[in-house]
Coordinates of C-alpha atoms in Angstrom, one line a residue:
M232 CA 141.2 55.3 186.5
I233 CA 140.5 51.5 186.4
C234 CA 136.9 50.4 185.7
L235 CA 136.2 47.2 187.6
P236 CA 133.6 44.8 186.2
A237 CA 130.2 45.3 187.7
L238 CA 128.9 42.7 190.1
G239 CA 127.2 39.8 188.3
C240 CA 128.8 40.6 184.9
S241 CA 131.3 38.2 183.4
S242 CA 134.8 39.3 182.3
R243 CA 133.9 38.3 178.7
A244 CA 131.0 40.8 178.6
V245 CA 133.3 43.6 179.8
S246 CA 135.9 42.8 177.2
L247 CA 133.3 42.8 174.4
R248 CA 131.9 46.1 175.5
Q249 CA 135.3 47.7 175.6
T250 CA 136.1 46.3 172.1
S251 CA 132.9 47.8 170.7
Q252 CA 133.6 51.1 172.2
C253 CA 137.1 51.1 170.7
S254 CA 135.8 50.2 167.2
G255 CA 133.2 53.1 167.5
F256 CA 136.1 55.4 168.4
Y257 CA 138.0 54.4 165.3
K258 CA 135.0 54.8 163.2
N259 CA 134.6 58.4 164.2
I260 CA 138.2 59.2 163.2
T261 CA 138.1 60.6 159.6
P262 CA 141.0 59.6 157.4
I263 CA 143.7 62.1 156.8
K264 CA 143.7 63.2 153.2
I265 CA 147.0 64.0 151.8
N266 CA 146.5 66.7 149.2
K267 CA 149.1 66.5 146.6
D268 CA 149.6 69.4 144.2
E269 CA 150.4 68.9 140.5
L270 CA 154.2 69.1 141.1
D271 CA 154.1 66.2 143.6
E272 CA 151.9 64.2 141.3
F273 CA 154.4 64.7 138.4
L274 CA 157.4 63.8 140.6
D275 CA 155.6 60.7 141.9
K276 CA 154.8 59.7 138.3
M277 CA 158.4 60.0 137.2
E278 CA 160.1 58.4 140.2
N279 CA 157.7 55.7 141.3
P280 CA 157.8 52.7 138.9
D281 CA 154.5 51.3 140.4
Y282 CA 152.6 54.6 139.9
W283 CA 150.3 53.2 137.2
R284 CA 149.1 50.3 139.5
T285 CA 148.7 52.5 142.6
V286 CA 145.2 53.6 143.7
Q287 CA 144.1 55.7 146.7
D288 CA 141.8 54.2 149.3
K289 CA 139.1 56.8 150.0
M290 CA 138.4 55.4 153.4
T291 CA 141.9 55.6 154.8
G292 CA 143.6 57.9 152.3
A293 CA 146.4 55.3 152.0
D294 CA 148.0 54.4 148.6
I295 CA 147.4 50.7 147.7
R296 CA 149.5 48.8 145.2
L297 CA 147.4 46.5 143.1
S298 CA 148.6 42.9 142.6
D299 CA 148.8 41.2 139.2
E300 CA 145.5 39.3 139.8
Q301 CA 143.7 42.5 140.6
V302 CA 145.1 44.3 137.5
D303 CA 144.1 41.4 135.4
L304 CA 140.5 41.5 136.9
V305 CA 140.3 45.3 136.1
H306 CA 141.4 44.6 132.5
R307 CA 138.7 41.9 132.1
L308 CA 135.9 44.1 133.4
Q309 CA 137.0 47.0 131.1
Q310 CA 136.8 44.7 128.1
G311 CA 133.2 43.7 129.1
K312 CA 134.2 40.1 130.1
F313 CA 133.1 38.1 133.2
G314 CA 135.2 38.7 136.3
D315 CA 135.7 35.0 136.9
V316 CA 138.4 33.5 134.6
N317 CA 136.9 30.0 134.9
F318 CA 133.3 31.0 133.9
N319 CA 132.3 29.6 130.4
E320 CA 129.7 31.8 128.8
Y321 CA 129.3 29.5 125.8
E322 CA 128.1 26.4 127.6
P323 CA 125.8 24.1 125.6
A324 CA 122.1 24.9 126.1
I325 CA 119.9 22.2 127.8
D326 CA 116.7 21.8 125.7
F327 CA 114.0 21.8 128.4
F328 CA 111.2 21.0 125.9
S329 CA 112.2 17.9 123.9
N330 CA 110.5 16.5 120.8
E331 CA 109.5 13.4 122.8
V332 CA 105.9 13.4 124.2
M333 CA 106.2 13.0 127.9
I334 CA 103.7 11.3 130.2
H335 CA 103.3 14.3 132.4
P336 CA 102.6 17.7 130.6
V337 CA 104.5 20.8 131.6
T338 CA 101.2 22.6 132.4
N339 CA 98.0 20.8 133.1
R340 CA 95.5 23.7 132.4
P341 CA 92.2 22.5 130.8
Q342 CA 91.5 23.7 127.2
D343 CA 89.6 27.0 126.7
K344 CA 86.0 26.9 125.6
R345 CA 86.6 29.6 123.0
S346 CA 89.1 27.3 121.2
F347 CA 86.3 25.0 119.9
I348 CA 83.2 27.4 119.8
P349 CA 82.9 29.8 116.7
S350 CA 83.3 33.5 117.8
L351 CA 80.1 35.6 117.5
I352 CA 82.1 38.9 117.3
E353 CA 84.1 37.6 114.3
K354 CA 80.9 36.4 112.7
E355 CA 79.4 39.9 113.0
K356 CA 82.6 41.5 111.5
V357 CA 82.5 39.2 108.6
G358 CA 78.8 39.9 108.0
K359 CA 79.5 43.6 107.9
L360 CA 82.3 43.2 105.4
V361 CA 80.2 41.0 103.1
H362 CA 77.4 43.6 103.2
A363 CA 79.9 46.4 102.4
I364 CA 81.2 44.4 99.4
K365 CA 77.7 43.8 98.2
M366 CA 76.7 47.5 98.4
G367 CA 79.9 48.5 96.6
W368 CA 81.4 50.4 99.5
I369 CA 84.5 48.2 99.6
K370 CA 86.0 47.4 96.2
P371 CA 88.7 44.7 95.7
H372 CA 92.2 45.9 94.7
R373 CA 92.7 46.1 91.0
P374 CA 96.0 44.9 89.6
K375 CA 98.3 47.7 88.8
E376 CA 98.8 48.6 85.2
T377 CA 102.5 48.5 84.3
T378 CA 102.1 50.2 80.9
P379 CA 102.8 54.0 81.1
Q380 CA 99.9 56.4 80.3
Y381 CA 100.2 59.6 78.4
Y382 CA 97.6 62.3 78.4
D383 CA 97.2 65.9 77.3
L384 CA 97.4 68.2 80.3
W385 CA 95.1 70.9 78.8
A386 CA 92.8 68.8 76.6
K387 CA 90.0 67.9 79.1
E388 CA 89.8 70.9 81.4
D389 CA 86.4 71.6 82.8
P390 CA 85.2 75.0 81.5
N391 CA 83.0 75.4 84.6
S392 CA 85.8 75.0 87.1
I393 CA 87.6 78.0 88.6
L394 CA 90.8 77.3 86.5
G395 CA 88.7 76.6 83.4
R396 CA 86.9 79.9 83.6
H397 CA 90.0 82.0 83.8
K398 CA 92.3 80.0 81.4
M399 CA 91.7 78.9 77.9
H400 CA 93.4 76.1 76.0
I401 CA 95.9 77.3 73.3
P402 CA 97.0 74.8 70.6
A403 CA 100.8 74.5 70.0
P404 CA 102.1 77.2 67.7
K405 CA 102.3 76.2 64.0
M406 CA 105.5 76.6 62.0
K407 CA 105.7 79.4 59.5
L408 CA 105.4 78.2 56.0
P409 CA 108.5 78.6 53.8
G410 CA 108.6 81.7 51.6
H411 CA 110.1 82.6 48.3
E412 CA 113.4 83.6 49.9
E413 CA 113.9 80.0 51.0
S414 CA 113.8 78.6 47.5
Y415 CA 116.9 77.3 45.7
N416 CA 116.0 79.6 42.9
P417 CA 114.7 82.8 44.6
P418 CA 113.5 85.8 42.6
P419 CA 116.3 88.4 42.1
E420 CA 114.7 90.9 44.5
Y421 CA 115.3 88.5 47.4
L422 CA 119.0 88.1 46.7
M423 CA 121.2 90.5 48.7
S424 CA 123.9 92.8 47.3
E425 CA 127.4 92.9 48.8
E426 CA 126.6 95.9 51.0
E427 CA 123.4 94.3 52.3
R428 CA 125.3 91.0 53.0
L429 CA 128.0 92.9 55.0
A430 CA 125.3 94.7 57.0
W431 CA 123.5 91.4 57.6
E432 CA 126.7 89.8 59.0
Q433 CA 127.3 92.8 61.3
Q434 CA 123.8 92.6 62.8
D435 CA 123.1 90.6 66.0
P436 CA 121.3 87.3 65.3
E437 CA 118.1 88.4 67.1
Y438 CA 117.8 91.6 65.1
R439 CA 118.1 90.0 61.7
K440 CA 115.0 89.7 59.6
L441 CA 116.2 86.4 58.0
S442 CA 118.2 83.8 59.9
F443 CA 119.9 82.8 56.6
L444 CA 121.3 84.3 53.4
P445 CA 119.1 83.6 50.3
Q446 CA 121.3 82.0 47.6
K447 CA 120.7 80.9 44.0
F448 CA 121.6 77.4 42.8
A449 CA 121.6 76.0 39.3
C450 CA 119.5 73.0 40.2
L451 CA 118.1 71.2 43.3
R452 CA 120.9 68.6 43.3
A453 CA 123.5 71.4 43.8
V454 CA 121.8 72.6 47.1
P455 CA 124.1 71.7 50.1
A456 CA 122.8 70.4 53.5
Y457 CA 121.3 73.1 55.7
S458 CA 123.7 73.9 58.5
R459 CA 121.1 75.1 61.1
F460 CA 118.7 72.1 60.5
I461 CA 119.3 70.3 63.9
H462 CA 119.3 73.7 65.8
E463 CA 116.0 74.7 64.4
R464 CA 114.4 71.3 65.0
F465 CA 115.6 71.5 68.6
E466 CA 114.1 75.0 69.0
R467 CA 110.8 73.7 67.5
C468 CA 110.7 70.9 70.2
L469 CA 111.3 73.5 72.9
D470 CA 108.4 75.5 71.5
L471 CA 106.1 72.5 71.6
Y472 CA 106.8 71.5 75.2
L473 CA 107.7 74.8 76.9
C474 CA 104.9 76.9 75.3
P475 CA 102.4 78.2 77.8
R476 CA 99.2 76.4 76.8
Q477 CA 96.9 78.6 78.8
R478 CA 95.8 82.2 78.1
K479 CA 95.5 84.5 81.0
M480 CA 92.2 86.3 81.1
R481 CA 92.8 89.9 81.8
V482 CA 90.1 91.7 83.8
N483 CA 88.8 94.4 81.5
V484 CA 87.6 97.1 84.0
N485 CA 86.3 100.4 82.7
P486 CA 88.2 103.1 84.7
E487 CA 85.0 105.2 84.9
D488 CA 83.3 102.3 86.8
L489 CA 85.9 102.7 89.6
I490 CA 85.1 106.4 90.2
P491 CA 82.1 106.9 92.5
K492 CA 79.0 108.3 90.9
L493 CA 78.7 111.9 92.0
P494 CA 75.9 114.3 91.2
K495 CA 76.5 116.9 88.5
P496 CA 77.4 120.4 89.7
K497 CA 74.3 121.7 87.9
D498 CA 72.1 119.7 90.3
L499 CA 73.9 121.2 93.3
Q500 CA 73.2 124.9 92.7
P501 CA 73.2 127.5 94.0
F502 CA 76.9 128.1 94.6
P503 CA 79.2 131.1 93.7
T504 CA 80.5 130.9 90.1
T505 CA 81.5 134.4 88.9
Q506 CA 83.6 137.3 90.2
S507 CA 81.1 140.2 90.7
L508 CA 83.0 142.9 92.7
V509 CA 86.6 143.7 93.6
Y510 CA 87.2 145.9 96.7
R511 CA 90.3 147.9 96.1
G512 CA 91.9 150.4 98.5
H513 CA 94.5 148.5 100.6
S514 CA 98.2 149.1 99.7
S515 CA 99.5 145.8 101.1
L516 CA 98.3 142.2 101.6
V517 CA 94.9 141.8 103.2
R518 CA 95.3 139.1 105.9
S519 CA 91.8 138.9 107.3
I520 CA 88.2 139.7 106.4
S521 CA 84.9 139.4 108.3
I522 CA 81.3 140.2 107.5
S523 CA 78.5 141.7 109.6
P524 CA 75.6 139.4 110.8
S525 CA 73.2 141.3 108.5
G526 CA 75.5 140.8 105.5
Q527 CA 75.5 144.5 104.6
W528 CA 79.0 145.5 105.7
L529 CA 82.5 143.9 105.3
V530 CA 85.6 144.6 107.3
S531 CA 89.1 143.9 106.1
G532 CA 92.5 144.2 107.9
S533 CA 95.7 144.7 106.1
D534 CA 99.5 144.9 106.6
D535 CA 99.3 148.6 105.7
C536 CA 98.1 149.2 109.3
T537 CA 94.5 150.1 108.3
V538 CA 91.1 148.5 108.9
R539 CA 88.6 149.3 106.1
F540 CA 84.8 149.0 106.2
W541 CA 83.1 148.3 102.9
E542 CA 79.5 148.3 101.7
V543 CA 79.0 144.8 100.3
S544 CA 76.6 145.7 97.4
T545 CA 78.5 148.7 96.0
A546 CA 82.2 147.9 97.0
R547 CA 82.4 151.4 98.4
C548 CA 84.8 152.0 101.3
L549 CA 82.8 153.8 104.0
K550 CA 85.4 154.1 106.7
T551 CA 89.1 153.6 107.2
V552 CA 90.6 153.2 110.7
E553 CA 94.3 153.4 111.2
V554 CA 95.9 151.2 113.9
G555 CA 99.4 151.0 115.3
G556 CA 100.6 147.9 113.4
A557 CA 100.0 145.3 110.7
V558 CA 96.5 143.9 111.2
K559 CA 96.7 140.1 111.8
G560 CA 93.0 139.4 112.3
V561 CA 89.5 141.0 112.3
A562 CA 86.3 139.5 113.6
W563 CA 82.8 141.0 113.5
N564 CA 80.7 140.2 116.5
P565 CA 78.1 137.6 115.4
N566 CA 75.4 139.0 117.7
P567 CA 73.2 141.3 115.6
S568 CA 72.3 143.4 118.7
I569 CA 75.9 144.4 119.3
C570 CA 77.9 146.4 116.8
L571 CA 81.6 145.6 117.7
V572 CA 84.6 144.5 115.6
A573 CA 87.7 142.9 117.2
V574 CA 91.0 143.9 115.5
S575 CA 94.3 142.4 116.5
Y576 CA 97.7 143.9 115.7
D577 CA 101.1 143.3 117.4
D578 CA 100.2 142.6 121.1
T579 CA 97.0 144.6 121.1
V580 CA 93.3 143.8 120.5
V581 CA 91.1 146.8 119.8
L582 CA 87.3 146.6 120.0
L583 CA 85.9 149.0 117.4
N584 CA 82.4 150.4 117.1
P585 CA 82.2 151.3 113.3
G586 CA 79.0 153.2 113.7
L587 CA 77.5 151.6 110.6
G588 CA 74.0 150.4 110.1
D589 CA 71.3 150.8 112.7
R590 CA 72.0 153.8 114.9
L591 CA 70.0 152.4 117.8
V592 CA 72.3 149.3 117.8
C593 CA 75.5 151.5 117.7
T594 CA 74.1 153.6 120.6
A595 CA 73.1 150.6 122.6
T596 CA 76.6 149.1 122.1
D597 CA 78.2 152.3 123.4
Q598 CA 75.9 152.4 126.4
L599 CA 76.7 148.7 127.2
I600 CA 80.4 149.4 127.3
S601 CA 80.1 152.7 129.3
S602 CA 77.8 151.1 131.8
Y603 CA 80.5 148.8 133.2
E604 CA 81.3 149.2 136.9
E605 CA 84.6 148.0 138.3
P606 CA 84.3 145.3 141.0
E607 CA 85.5 146.0 144.5
E608 CA 88.2 143.4 144.4
V609 CA 90.5 143.8 141.5
K610 CA 92.1 140.5 140.5
D611 CA 95.4 140.2 138.6
Q612 CA 94.8 139.5 135.0
P613 CA 97.2 138.4 132.2
V614 CA 95.8 141.2 130.0
Q615 CA 95.4 144.9 130.6
W616 CA 92.0 146.4 129.8
A617 CA 91.8 150.1 128.9
V618 CA 89.0 152.4 127.6
A619 CA 89.8 154.4 124.5
E620 CA 89.9 158.2 124.8
G621 CA 90.5 161.2 122.6
E622 CA 91.2 160.7 118.9
G623 CA 90.9 156.9 119.1
H624 CA 87.4 157.2 120.6
E625 CA 86.4 159.4 117.7
Q626 CA 87.7 156.9 115.2
G627 CA 85.6 154.2 116.9
H628 CA 88.0 152.6 119.4
R629 CA 86.1 151.6 122.5
L630 CA 88.2 149.1 124.4
I631 CA 92.0 148.3 124.2
L632 CA 93.4 145.0 125.4
K633 CA 97.2 144.8 125.9
H634 CA 98.5 141.2 125.8
P635 CA 101.9 139.9 126.8
K636 CA 102.7 138.6 123.3
A637 CA 101.7 139.2 119.7
V638 CA 98.1 138.1 118.9
R639 CA 97.6 136.1 115.7
Q640 CA 93.9 135.3 115.7
V641 CA 90.7 136.6 117.3
T642 CA 87.3 134.8 117.2
W643 CA 83.9 135.4 118.8
H644 CA 81.6 133.1 120.6
G645 CA 78.1 132.8 119.0
K646 CA 76.4 134.8 121.7
G647 CA 78.8 137.7 121.2
D648 CA 80.1 138.2 124.8
Y649 CA 83.2 136.0 124.8
L650 CA 86.3 136.6 122.6
A651 CA 89.2 134.1 122.2
C652 CA 92.7 135.2 121.2
V653 CA 95.6 133.0 120.1
M654 CA 99.2 134.0 120.9
P655 CA 101.4 131.2 119.5
D656 CA 104.5 130.5 121.6
N657 CA 106.0 127.0 121.9
G658 CA 107.7 127.6 125.2
N659 CA 104.9 129.2 127.2
S660 CA 101.6 128.0 128.7
L661 CA 99.8 131.3 127.9
Q662 CA 98.9 130.7 124.3
V663 CA 95.1 131.0 124.4
V664 CA 93.1 133.6 126.4
I665 CA 89.3 134.1 126.6
H666 CA 87.9 137.6 127.3
Q667 CA 84.4 138.3 128.6
V668 CA 83.6 141.8 127.3
S669 CA 80.6 142.6 129.6
K670 CA 82.6 141.9 132.8
R671 CA 86.0 142.9 131.3
R672 CA 87.5 139.7 132.6
T673 CA 90.3 137.6 131.1
Q674 CA 91.0 133.9 131.8
N675 CA 93.7 131.5 130.7
P676 CA 91.7 128.2 130.2
F677 CA 94.8 126.0 129.9
R678 CA 97.5 125.4 132.5
K679 CA 99.6 123.7 129.9
N680 CA 99.4 123.7 126.1
K681 CA 100.4 120.6 124.3
G682 CA 102.2 122.0 121.2
L683 CA 102.1 125.2 119.3
V684 CA 98.5 126.4 119.1
Q685 CA 97.5 127.5 115.5
C686 CA 93.9 128.5 115.8
V687 CA 90.9 128.1 118.1
S688 CA 87.1 128.1 117.6
F689 CA 83.9 127.9 119.6
H690 CA 81.3 125.3 118.9
P691 CA 78.2 127.0 117.3
I692 CA 75.6 125.2 119.6
R693 CA 77.2 123.2 122.4
P694 CA 79.7 124.4 125.1
Y695 CA 82.8 123.0 123.3
F696 CA 86.0 124.7 122.5
F697 CA 88.2 123.5 119.6
V698 CA 92.0 124.0 119.8
A699 CA 94.1 123.2 116.8
T700 CA 97.9 122.5 117.2
Q701 CA 100.3 121.5 114.5
R702 CA 99.1 117.9 114.1
Y703 CA 96.0 117.5 116.3
V704 CA 92.6 119.2 117.0
R705 CA 91.6 118.9 120.7
V706 CA 88.0 119.3 121.7
Y707 CA 87.4 120.5 125.2
N708 CA 84.1 120.5 127.2
L709 CA 83.9 123.9 128.9
I710 CA 81.3 122.9 131.5
K711 CA 83.1 119.7 132.6
Q712 CA 86.5 121.3 132.0
E713 CA 87.9 118.2 130.4
L714 CA 89.2 116.9 127.0
T715 CA 86.5 115.0 125.2
K716 CA 88.1 114.2 121.8
K717 CA 91.4 114.4 120.1
L718 CA 91.3 114.5 116.3
M719 CA 94.3 113.3 114.2
A720 CA 94.5 115.5 111.1
N721 CA 97.0 113.2 109.3
C722 CA 98.8 116.3 108.0
K723 CA 102.1 118.0 108.9
W724 CA 100.9 121.5 109.9
I725 CA 97.3 122.7 110.4
S726 CA 96.8 126.3 109.2
S727 CA 93.0 126.9 109.7
M728 CA 89.8 125.3 110.9
A729 CA 86.1 125.8 110.5
I730 CA 83.1 124.1 112.2
H731 CA 79.9 123.1 110.5
P732 CA 76.8 125.0 111.7
G733 CA 75.3 121.7 112.7
G734 CA 78.3 121.1 115.0
D735 CA 79.1 117.5 114.1
N736 CA 81.6 118.1 111.3
V737 CA 84.9 120.0 111.2
I738 CA 87.2 120.9 108.3
C739 CA 90.9 121.6 108.7
G740 CA 93.2 123.2 106.1
S741 CA 97.0 122.5 106.2
Y742 CA 100.2 123.9 104.8
D743 CA 100.8 120.6 103.0
C744 CA 98.0 121.2 100.5
R745 CA 95.4 119.0 102.3
L746 CA 91.9 119.7 103.5
A747 CA 90.6 117.1 106.0
W748 CA 86.9 116.7 106.8
F749 CA 86.1 115.2 110.2
D750 CA 82.8 113.6 111.1
L751 CA 82.9 113.8 114.9
D752 CA 80.3 111.0 115.3
L753 CA 82.2 108.7 113.0
S754 CA 85.9 108.7 114.0
T755 CA 88.8 110.8 115.3
K756 CA 90.5 110.4 111.9
P757 CA 89.5 112.3 108.8
Y758 CA 86.4 111.0 107.0
K759 CA 87.8 112.4 103.7
V760 CA 91.0 114.2 102.7
L761 CA 90.9 116.5 99.7
R762 CA 94.0 117.4 97.8
H763 CA 92.7 119.8 95.2
H764 CA 95.1 122.7 95.8
K765 CA 98.6 122.8 94.5
K766 CA 100.0 125.0 97.4
A767 CA 99.4 125.6 101.1
L768 CA 95.9 126.2 102.3
R769 CA 95.5 129.5 104.3
S770 CA 91.8 129.6 105.2
V771 CA 88.7 127.4 105.2
A772 CA 85.0 128.4 105.9
Y773 CA 81.5 126.9 106.1
H774 CA 78.3 128.6 104.9
R775 CA 75.8 129.1 107.7
H776 CA 72.7 127.9 105.8
Y777 CA 73.8 126.4 102.4
P778 CA 75.6 123.1 102.2
L779 CA 78.8 124.8 101.0
F780 CA 82.4 125.1 102.2
A781 CA 85.3 126.9 100.6
S782 CA 89.1 126.8 100.9
G783 CA 91.7 129.5 99.9
S784 CA 95.2 128.6 99.0
D785 CA 98.6 130.1 97.9
D786 CA 97.9 128.9 94.4
G787 CA 95.6 131.9 94.1
N788 CA 92.4 129.8 93.8
V789 CA 89.3 129.5 95.9
I790 CA 87.7 126.0 95.6
V791 CA 84.0 125.8 96.5
C792 CA 82.7 122.4 97.5
H793 CA 79.2 121.1 98.1
G794 CA 79.2 119.5 101.6
M795 CA 75.8 118.0 102.4
V796 CA 75.3 116.7 105.9
Y797 CA 72.2 114.6 106.3
N798 CA 70.0 114.3 109.3
D799 CA 70.0 110.5 108.9
L800 CA 72.9 109.3 111.0
L801 CA 73.4 106.2 108.8
Q802 CA 74.1 108.4 105.7
N803 CA 77.6 109.7 105.3
P804 CA 78.2 113.4 104.2
L805 CA 78.2 114.0 100.5
I806 CA 81.3 116.0 99.4
V807 CA 81.5 117.2 95.8
P808 CA 83.9 119.9 94.5
V809 CA 81.8 122.2 92.3
K810 CA 83.8 125.3 91.3
V811 CA 87.3 126.7 91.2
L812 CA 87.3 130.5 91.5
K813 CA 90.2 132.6 90.2
G814 CA 90.6 136.3 90.8
H815 CA 93.7 137.0 92.8
T816 CA 97.2 137.4 91.5
I817 CA 100.0 135.6 93.4
T818 CA 102.3 138.2 95.2
H819 CA 105.5 137.2 97.0
D820 CA 104.5 133.5 96.7
L821 CA 101.2 134.2 98.6
G822 CA 97.7 133.9 97.1
V823 CA 94.4 133.8 98.9
L824 CA 94.8 134.6 102.7
D825 CA 91.2 134.5 104.0
V826 CA 87.8 133.3 102.8
T827 CA 84.4 133.9 104.4
F828 CA 80.8 133.3 103.3
H829 CA 77.9 135.8 103.2
P830 CA 75.5 135.0 106.1
T831 CA 72.4 134.7 103.9
Q832 CA 73.4 134.5 100.2
P833 CA 75.5 131.8 98.5
W834 CA 78.3 134.3 98.0
V835 CA 81.9 134.0 99.1
F836 CA 84.5 136.7 99.9
S837 CA 88.2 136.2 99.5
S838 CA 91.2 138.4 100.4
G839 CA 94.5 138.1 98.8
A840 CA 98.2 139.1 98.9
D841 CA 97.6 141.5 96.0
G842 CA 95.8 143.9 98.4
T843 CA 92.2 143.2 97.0
V844 CA 89.1 141.6 98.3
C845 CA 86.9 139.7 95.8
L846 CA 83.2 138.9 95.9
F847 CA 82.1 135.7 94.0
T848 CA 78.3 135.3 93.5

């Protein structure tokens, strides 16, 4: 198709338009890049003699061979020279400002006013400097003294300074004066025999009493030169300049001043001091003891499968009840209006009515148990309740509670209606159960137990429940049903626990010989850790009224401590060990297994592995 020129347009305009269109067409054509691989490059380098002067044009992709002038230009630029060969970079400089005064100045700016008027700012600065020199604030530079100065480092030390108070100047050590053995004519007792001389030569130089052999000469002219003279002079110079010239002041502290001043045990009486009675009758180790609220009767449970009831004042065994296994724990009900004793053996807890003391109380207890009426809806419980009959009822058995596992500890609530039992088992959630005797109801308070439960206890005043595992004591609020505190015992394995009657302090005994006292208002860590026992602690107890607590251990001792808790919250408890009570013999590496205090008197009972119960008054 032929495009004719438009009407009124010259043929020159048409040709220009066509040329510009062609050039735009060629611009849009991208150059063909010939990608050579390494082998092609190598063959090109070997065969082409002009390879070194060939470069590729990036626009067209064509290879261009450089001429000699272009190669020469590249070399010049690489060497940092000018591109033009004819350019002279060292041409003579034309001095624009000559030394001749010209008629017309280069600049015709008028002179500044500040060049002929004195500066006020400089005048002010000079005035300040003059004033400072007059007042002595600025001192002129003194010429440096070239002569070296020597001074004694320790001569002028200020005795009131910190260094001066702690360090004292010591003069250089004086040389020892020569003795008789150094004479040219020493007395005969200083001269060595042949044996002594041989022994002296065999000795090490530092062990010799004398550094030389005493010798006898006819006259002073015959004395030879001393061979160690230069050596000893050098050692003397070392003494003079290396000697420590300051004495270290050691702090003289009396060890007794570091021990806190504790009151004397005489001032802290009364506390148990002597063994008064021994209750004998059990044929095996007595694991647990408990005392009645009146303090008249004592119950003890032993591995010989018996529970014995004793009269405290006479040590007479009034009653012996046989059970079907080794007794692990006994607990007398703390309510004085109820006469019940909880006894645990194997997987069974038996509630006994011993029939001791006030008959009205014993009769009322039996009536309370027999007056129970079963509810219409019977709920499934983890424990089976049964009423004792026949021969067991005659012996005093009233209620029998069958548990799924072996029961290790029983403890009553202060009101006497609730009973907590511990069944240690690491893999099970059912480790602690709480029984309500009046309604014959059992509940498992914990869905999940964190660790192996060792012992539990009720708070004496508030609705708190203490659960001790191997390393921690957790305090639960029974009303809110939540964890309130977690006490860290800082011991490896807790064995026992007791709560102060005031309710704000707890003691924990452990198998690694420690007794930890906790102040619940102060911290979750022990306020004090006592390490008075040599072996594992088995039991700890507080007195209800006196500021006393006791601990029994496998070393056969009962240690009684004074533990005063003040009403003033700012004053810390006073803990003073007052007495070590010994009365049990160690049997099968076991000593004291349980301790408990008399409810009214400052007396302590202890049961041991030797099958006896001791009373200390």
